[in-house]
């Protein structure tokens, strides 16, 4: 039926598997690759495997491809460190995935009353996304080996 065909083309979120890391590392958005490098000279595959090994890692799949991976990598100073890395296909699925996103952020909030991380000031798509999800931003500060500008961002659960 027609609706089955449409369903196939909709992105969906599933539990991540290790092989997703390899696939996404090869197709990662240039801005995400740069962000990892500027932050701590981290390579895409290492960042993804690291996030995967923390557990609670999800994969966004679309048309049989890994479009993004995200999760919460433990706590730093009481803050749940949330992350997402994506391929260029991310912008193609923006609308349908944005709707889903809020649900996943509130799931993360169950275990972590405060969520946050840092984002490279040059990563416009991610900054737009995080603002849409209700994260607040600190002014950018120089960070990492190149002194590139990064924003800290955070979100406090509503009942806190």
XYZ file of C-alpha atoms in Angstrom:
160
model
C 0.000 0.000 0.000
C 0.935 3.628 -0.417
C 1.333 4.257 3.318
C 3.923 1.482 3.604
C 6.010 3.136 0.915
C 5.829 6.452 2.712
C 6.816 4.827 5.982
C 10.038 3.497 4.484
C 11.075 7.018 3.587
C 10.446 8.416 7.041
C 13.449 8.607 9.326
C 13.198 6.502 12.473
C 15.142 6.193 15.690
C 16.476 2.858 16.933
C 19.070 1.492 19.334
C 22.556 2.078 17.964
C 24.815 -0.804 16.946
C 28.608 -0.599 16.721
C 28.689 -0.722 12.906
C 26.660 2.535 12.815
C 29.750 4.310 14.148
C 31.847 3.277 11.183
C 29.175 4.220 8.653
C 28.521 7.654 10.142
C 32.211 8.424 10.633
C 32.614 8.223 6.835
C 29.680 10.539 6.038
C 29.831 13.013 8.934
C 28.962 16.683 8.305
C 32.058 18.808 7.805
C 30.991 21.119 10.653
C 30.782 18.178 13.059
C 34.176 16.865 11.946
C 35.675 20.333 12.448
C 33.996 20.764 15.832
C 35.517 17.521 17.147
C 38.951 18.471 15.818
C 38.858 22.017 17.197
C 37.563 20.842 20.561
C 40.133 18.153 21.313
C 41.713 16.763 18.120
C 39.120 13.981 18.239
C 38.495 11.930 15.088
C 34.910 11.062 14.055
C 35.169 7.291 14.568
C 36.688 7.699 18.019
C 33.984 10.181 19.095
C 31.177 7.909 17.896
C 32.572 4.716 19.426
C 33.130 6.593 22.675
C 29.524 7.813 22.705
C 28.278 4.362 21.777
C 30.210 2.746 24.627
C 28.649 5.079 27.187
C 25.365 3.346 26.349
C 21.904 4.789 25.765
C 23.057 5.619 22.265
C 20.447 6.002 19.513
C 20.734 5.989 15.735
C 18.573 7.932 13.307
C 18.116 5.853 10.151
C 16.664 7.076 6.869
C 16.418 5.189 3.565
C 18.714 2.505 4.958
C 21.405 5.000 5.932
C 22.654 6.232 9.283
C 21.870 9.954 9.355
C 22.751 10.732 12.977
C 23.673 9.262 16.338
C 22.973 10.807 19.728
C 23.075 10.048 23.420
C 24.068 11.176 26.888
C 27.657 10.427 27.890
C 27.546 10.335 31.668
C 27.730 13.342 33.964
C 30.202 16.181 34.236
C 29.762 18.473 37.271
C 26.217 17.113 37.670
C 25.283 17.881 34.059
C 24.221 15.101 31.671
C 26.495 15.538 28.657
C 24.200 15.215 25.639
C 25.601 14.918 22.127
C 24.581 14.387 18.537
C 26.686 13.875 15.409
C 25.187 13.686 11.932
C 25.692 13.300 8.182
C 24.710 15.859 5.526
C 21.386 14.038 5.150
C 20.351 15.602 8.444
C 19.015 18.736 6.774
C 16.827 16.643 4.447
C 14.952 15.057 7.357
C 14.912 18.158 9.538
C 11.149 18.637 9.776
C 10.169 15.092 10.684
C 13.099 14.591 13.020
C 12.627 17.882 14.860
C 9.181 16.724 15.968
C 10.710 13.552 17.418
C 13.627 15.333 19.010
C 11.769 16.991 21.853
C 10.574 13.582 23.053
C 14.144 12.278 23.230
C 15.342 15.335 25.109
C 12.620 14.838 27.721
C 13.621 11.161 27.993
C 17.190 12.267 28.698
C 15.846 14.637 31.322
C 14.395 11.725 33.320
C 17.905 10.693 34.383
C 19.599 14.096 34.117
C 17.788 17.163 35.532
C 20.349 19.356 33.756
C 21.581 18.608 30.231
C 24.399 20.399 28.466
C 27.602 20.365 26.465
C 29.651 22.712 24.299
C 29.127 23.514 20.624
C 31.537 25.096 18.149
C 30.381 28.620 17.291
C 30.778 27.728 13.588
C 28.252 24.878 13.766
C 25.204 26.935 12.745
C 22.851 24.003 12.082
C 23.430 22.535 15.540
C 23.079 25.891 17.279
C 19.762 26.550 15.516
C 18.601 23.055 16.476
C 19.580 23.388 20.147
C 17.837 26.747 20.426
C 14.707 25.208 18.942
C 14.907 22.458 21.576
C 14.984 25.103 24.331
C 18.664 25.060 25.286
C 20.210 28.242 26.632
C 23.617 29.484 25.568
C 26.562 31.086 27.298
C 28.663 33.618 25.365
C 31.323 31.909 23.228
C 34.781 31.432 24.731
C 38.079 30.301 23.188
C 38.545 26.566 23.625
C 40.770 23.723 22.476
C 44.220 23.690 20.871
C 43.321 26.288 18.208
C 41.500 28.708 20.500
C 38.326 28.307 18.421
C 35.140 29.771 19.887
C 32.717 27.415 21.630
C 29.423 28.049 23.425
C 28.405 26.154 26.528
C 24.719 25.268 26.303
C 22.374 23.830 28.906
C 18.768 23.018 29.669
C 17.224 22.578 33.113
C 14.298 20.186 33.533
C 11.101 22.155 34.188
C 10.407 20.732 37.646
C 13.917 21.469 38.963
